[in-house]
């Protein structure tokens, strides 16, 4: 276990405590002359030391918080080898839609949902794939949550990569999810397999026996869809909605049809807890094995900043006594 400082020079903020100490000294000096003039007894020394100590402690805590200390330690990484999941994020242009030019896009909301889903299953290897008119793997199932977050932040984005049929009015093909099964995105040891598709559902309708058979091929893949969509959302360009785009009112119907074909379920984006519960049921319970070590980090700055209010609160409380 070790403590590292992300911004060690930030500790110099603690020197700012000299100003309130100087003000306190000047106030006490002035008060001493007033008390002598009207023959009042001096305050108890303990009260003075309490005030000085509170100011110093608050300054030290703020300085430590500004240095951003982080506690780091390692622990065993326990992983399930019988279960894997892949989070598929729609990266077509319609995922830029939002309620206003300052609101979160569908894609941003999908990324936030993906992080929540990953955090819900720390012991399960989880991968990332993008969806347009094809499915591309960006991370094969991994138990490393940091790698997952980094891949999500650096490798994915709307139209990164763009669909091959860029001139098509509908760029998303839900049927391309079949590639997750046929191209072996999952490892052979995984018997419990789940895909969670985060999409607005604005796709060419998916159907067909081949699509259904791919997900039912032993050991089978459970499909969960999270519908990230709003009927009043538009794609904004320069603060103005693009006239070429309007939400497809058939989106939920298309998603329901795809889910029915593969035996999956659809959840609205506000029902992410339900999607997590469904994924947990599909993954089931399994034994974990130790697979290397996991690096744990805990940022201490928020706790130190909050603790700085305690001596200041004590000082104000004693001031009224």
GROMACS .gro file of C-alpha atoms in nm, residues 90-310:
model
  221
   90UNK     CA    1  -2.439   0.215  -3.171
   91UNK     CA    2  -2.200   0.469  -3.326
   92UNK     CA    3  -2.416   0.577  -3.621
   93UNK     CA    4  -2.476   0.949  -3.678
   94UNK     CA    5  -2.829   0.940  -3.535
   95UNK     CA    6  -2.666   0.882  -3.194
   96UNK     CA    7  -2.573   1.253  -3.200
   97UNK     CA    8  -2.940   1.342  -3.149
   98UNK     CA    9  -3.037   1.527  -2.829
   99UNK     CA   10  -3.313   1.746  -2.694
  100UNK     CA   11  -3.116   2.072  -2.729
  101UNK     CA   12  -2.776   2.190  -2.845
  102UNK     CA   13  -2.651   2.182  -2.484
  103UNK     CA   14  -2.803   1.850  -2.377
  104UNK     CA   15  -2.625   1.515  -2.371
  105UNK     CA   16  -2.630   1.323  -2.697
  106UNK     CA   17  -2.764   0.973  -2.721
  107UNK     CA   18  -2.408   0.854  -2.761
  108UNK     CA   19  -2.295   1.028  -2.440
  109UNK     CA   20  -2.582   0.869  -2.251
  110UNK     CA   21  -2.497   0.531  -2.399
  111UNK     CA   22  -2.134   0.565  -2.284
  112UNK     CA   23  -2.248   0.650  -1.929
  113UNK     CA   24  -2.478   0.347  -1.932
  114UNK     CA   25  -2.193   0.126  -2.056
  115UNK     CA   26  -1.976   0.230  -1.762
  116UNK     CA   27  -2.258   0.151  -1.519
  117UNK     CA   28  -2.306  -0.188  -1.677
  118UNK     CA   29  -1.935  -0.265  -1.655
  119UNK     CA   30  -1.919  -0.165  -1.290
  120UNK     CA   31  -2.209  -0.397  -1.209
  121UNK     CA   32  -2.007  -0.707  -1.303
  122UNK     CA   33  -1.649  -0.661  -1.181
  123UNK     CA   34  -1.578  -1.034  -1.181
  124UNK     CA   35  -1.707  -1.096  -1.536
  125UNK     CA   36  -1.486  -1.030  -1.843
  126UNK     CA   37  -1.662  -0.764  -2.051
  127UNK     CA   38  -1.577  -0.652  -2.404
  128UNK     CA   39  -1.675  -0.358  -2.627
  129UNK     CA   40  -1.796  -0.353  -2.985
  130UNK     CA   41  -1.934  -0.077  -3.209
  131UNK     CA   42  -2.243  -0.110  -3.425
  132UNK     CA   43  -2.329   0.059  -3.755
  133UNK     CA   44  -2.397  -0.147  -4.065
  134UNK     CA   45  -2.142  -0.390  -3.921
  135UNK     CA   46  -2.012  -0.490  -3.580
  136UNK     CA   47  -1.646  -0.426  -3.500
  137UNK     CA   48  -1.470  -0.547  -3.184
  138UNK     CA   49  -1.270  -0.287  -2.993
  139UNK     CA   50  -1.202  -0.493  -2.680
  140UNK     CA   51  -1.247  -0.865  -2.641
  141UNK     CA   52  -1.390  -0.967  -2.301
  142UNK     CA   53  -1.152  -0.847  -2.031
  143UNK     CA   54  -1.169  -0.837  -1.653
  144UNK     CA   55  -0.971  -0.511  -1.642
  145UNK     CA   56  -1.212  -0.225  -1.577
  146UNK     CA   57  -0.946   0.039  -1.647
  147UNK     CA   58  -0.882  -0.105  -1.993
  148UNK     CA   59  -1.256  -0.105  -2.056
  149UNK     CA   60  -1.289   0.263  -1.962
  150UNK     CA   61  -0.983   0.362  -2.164
  151UNK     CA   62  -1.107   0.177  -2.473
  152UNK     CA   63  -1.447   0.338  -2.440
  153UNK     CA   64  -1.296   0.685  -2.412
  154UNK     CA   65  -1.027   0.661  -2.678
  155UNK     CA   66  -1.136   0.408  -2.940
  156UNK     CA   67  -1.506   0.473  -2.992
  157UNK     CA   68  -1.701   0.769  -3.118
  158UNK     CA   69  -1.984   0.856  -3.352
  159UNK     CA   70  -1.882   0.759  -3.707
  160UNK     CA   71  -1.555   0.617  -3.571
  161UNK     CA   72  -1.541   0.412  -3.784
  162UNK     CA   73  -1.815   0.527  -4.026
  163UNK     CA   74  -2.050   0.275  -4.185
  164UNK     CA   75  -1.948   0.131  -4.519
  165UNK     CA   76  -2.275   0.244  -4.676
  166UNK     CA   77  -2.229   0.608  -4.574
  167UNK     CA   78  -2.486   0.733  -4.825
  168UNK     CA   79  -2.762   0.513  -4.693
  169UNK     CA   80  -3.041   0.691  -4.506
  170UNK     CA   81  -3.032   0.426  -4.232
  171UNK     CA   82  -2.679   0.332  -4.133
  172UNK     CA   83  -2.757   0.079  -3.858
  173UNK     CA   84  -2.812  -0.292  -3.928
  174UNK     CA   85  -2.915  -0.486  -3.619
  175UNK     CA   86  -2.877  -0.809  -3.814
  176UNK     CA   87  -2.501  -0.749  -3.820
  177UNK     CA   88  -2.501  -0.850  -3.450
  178UNK     CA   89  -2.488  -1.204  -3.586
  179UNK     CA   90  -2.113  -1.152  -3.637
  180UNK     CA   91  -2.062  -1.152  -3.258
  181UNK     CA   92  -2.152  -1.521  -3.260
  182UNK     CA   93  -2.017  -1.636  -3.594
  183UNK     CA   94  -1.682  -1.459  -3.563
  184UNK     CA   95  -1.613  -1.583  -3.213
  185UNK     CA   96  -1.606  -1.264  -3.011
  186UNK     CA   97  -1.649  -1.484  -2.703
  187UNK     CA   98  -1.387  -1.730  -2.576
  188UNK     CA   99  -1.458  -2.101  -2.595
  189UNK     CA  100  -1.455  -2.141  -2.215
  190UNK     CA  101  -1.750  -1.901  -2.170
  191UNK     CA  102  -2.073  -2.098  -2.136
  192UNK     CA  103  -2.283  -1.801  -2.020
  193UNK     CA  104  -2.276  -1.530  -2.286
  194UNK     CA  105  -2.456  -1.196  -2.290
  195UNK     CA  106  -2.458  -0.900  -2.526
  196UNK     CA  107  -2.603  -0.566  -2.420
  197UNK     CA  108  -2.679  -0.341  -2.717
  198UNK     CA  109  -2.704   0.033  -2.651
  199UNK     CA  110  -2.880   0.183  -2.952
  200UNK     CA  111  -3.148   0.427  -3.059
  201UNK     CA  112  -3.314   0.148  -3.260
  202UNK     CA  113  -3.318   0.351  -3.581
  203UNK     CA  114  -3.221   0.053  -3.791
  204UNK     CA  115  -3.326  -0.154  -4.084
  205UNK     CA  116  -3.573  -0.409  -3.936
  206UNK     CA  117  -3.396  -0.728  -3.833
  207UNK     CA  118  -3.551  -1.064  -3.905
  208UNK     CA  119  -3.472  -1.399  -4.053
  209UNK     CA  120  -3.407  -1.753  -3.943
  210UNK     CA  121  -3.031  -1.714  -3.981
  211UNK     CA  122  -3.025  -1.420  -3.739
  212UNK     CA  123  -3.228  -1.613  -3.484
  213UNK     CA  124  -3.029  -1.935  -3.526
  214UNK     CA  125  -2.697  -1.759  -3.462
  215UNK     CA  126  -2.803  -1.660  -3.109
  216UNK     CA  127  -2.954  -1.998  -3.032
  217UNK     CA  128  -2.650  -2.194  -3.142
  218UNK     CA  129  -2.511  -2.373  -2.834
  219UNK     CA  130  -2.413  -2.252  -2.582
  220UNK     CA  131  -2.639  -1.962  -2.687
  221UNK     CA  132  -2.616  -1.587  -2.642
  222UNK     CA  133  -2.863  -1.378  -2.440
  223UNK     CA  134  -2.946  -1.044  -2.598
  224UNK     CA  135  -3.044  -0.732  -2.402
  225UNK     CA  136  -3.125  -0.402  -2.571
  226UNK     CA  137  -3.117  -0.062  -2.401
  227UNK     CA  138  -3.320   0.188  -2.603
  228UNK     CA  139  -3.142   0.525  -2.594
  229UNK     CA  140  -3.391   0.743  -2.777
  230UNK     CA  141  -3.632   1.035  -2.752
  231UNK     CA  142  -3.907   1.145  -2.987
  232UNK     CA  143  -3.819   1.513  -2.945
  233UNK     CA  144  -3.447   1.480  -3.015
  234UNK     CA  145  -3.264   1.630  -3.311
  235UNK     CA  146  -2.911   1.633  -3.449
  236UNK     CA  147  -2.768   1.982  -3.400
  237UNK     CA  148  -2.510   2.148  -3.621
  238UNK     CA  149  -2.383   2.488  -3.513
  239UNK     CA  150  -2.661   2.516  -3.258
  240UNK     CA  151  -2.933   2.454  -3.518
  241UNK     CA  152  -3.118   2.125  -3.579
  242UNK     CA  153  -3.038   1.957  -3.907
  243UNK     CA  154  -3.352   1.951  -4.126
  244UNK     CA  155  -3.249   1.620  -4.283
  245UNK     CA  156  -3.292   1.426  -3.959
  246UNK     CA  157  -3.600   1.343  -3.757
  247UNK     CA  158  -3.645   1.057  -3.506
  248UNK     CA  159  -3.782   0.736  -3.651
  249UNK     CA  160  -4.113   0.662  -3.473
  250UNK     CA  161  -4.070   0.293  -3.557
  251UNK     CA  162  -3.749   0.265  -3.349
  252UNK     CA  163  -3.900   0.083  -3.051
  253UNK     CA  164  -4.100  -0.145  -3.277
  254UNK     CA  165  -3.783  -0.236  -3.468
  255UNK     CA  166  -3.598  -0.312  -3.145
  256UNK     CA  167  -3.887  -0.521  -3.012
  257UNK     CA  168  -3.883  -0.719  -3.335
  258UNK     CA  169  -3.509  -0.785  -3.315
  259UNK     CA  170  -3.536  -0.887  -2.950
  260UNK     CA  171  -3.824  -1.123  -3.024
  261UNK     CA  172  -3.626  -1.283  -3.307
  262UNK     CA  173  -3.330  -1.372  -3.084
  263UNK     CA  174  -3.528  -1.426  -2.763
  264UNK     CA  175  -3.401  -1.110  -2.595
  265UNK     CA  176  -3.551  -0.816  -2.406
  266UNK     CA  177  -3.572  -0.440  -2.460
  267UNK     CA  178  -3.541  -0.177  -2.186
  268UNK     CA  179  -3.579   0.199  -2.207
  269UNK     CA  180  -3.269   0.394  -2.107
  270UNK     CA  181  -3.437   0.493  -1.781
  271UNK     CA  182  -3.468   0.123  -1.697
  272UNK     CA  183  -3.097   0.052  -1.682
  273UNK     CA  184  -3.135  -0.114  -1.342
  274UNK     CA  185  -3.375  -0.359  -1.505
  275UNK     CA  186  -3.123  -0.425  -1.783
  276UNK     CA  187  -2.851  -0.491  -1.524
  277UNK     CA  188  -3.081  -0.731  -1.338
  278UNK     CA  189  -3.162  -0.914  -1.663
  279UNK     CA  190  -2.792  -0.943  -1.746
  280UNK     CA  191  -2.721  -1.074  -1.397
  281UNK     CA  192  -2.985  -1.343  -1.435
  282UNK     CA  193  -2.850  -1.441  -1.776
  283UNK     CA  194  -2.492  -1.462  -1.648
  284UNK     CA  195  -2.598  -1.662  -1.344
  285UNK     CA  196  -2.365  -1.753  -1.059
  286UNK     CA  197  -2.028  -1.911  -1.112
  287UNK     CA  198  -1.705  -1.971  -0.931
  288UNK     CA  199  -1.419  -1.727  -0.963
  289UNK     CA  200  -1.049  -1.796  -0.992
  290UNK     CA  201  -0.751  -1.576  -0.916
  291UNK     CA  202  -0.619  -1.427  -1.238
  292UNK     CA  203  -0.331  -1.195  -1.156
  293UNK     CA  204  -0.350  -0.885  -0.941
  294UNK     CA  205  -0.576  -0.584  -0.948
  295UNK     CA  206  -0.453  -0.232  -0.885
  296UNK     CA  207  -0.691  -0.044  -0.656
  297UNK     CA  208  -0.695   0.334  -0.622
  298UNK     CA  209  -0.872   0.563  -0.379
  299UNK     CA  210  -0.860   0.942  -0.417
  300UNK     CA  211  -0.821   1.102  -0.073
  301UNK     CA  212  -0.868   1.466  -0.177
  302UNK     CA  213  -1.250   1.475  -0.133
  303UNK     CA  214  -1.223   1.334   0.219
  304UNK     CA  215  -0.946   1.575   0.319
  305UNK     CA  216  -1.138   1.872   0.182
  306UNK     CA  217  -1.447   1.768   0.377
  307UNK     CA  218  -1.240   1.716   0.693
  308UNK     CA  219  -1.110   2.074   0.665
  309UNK     CA  220  -1.456   2.201   0.758
  310UNK     CA  221  -1.446   2.023   1.095
   0.00000   0.00000   0.00000
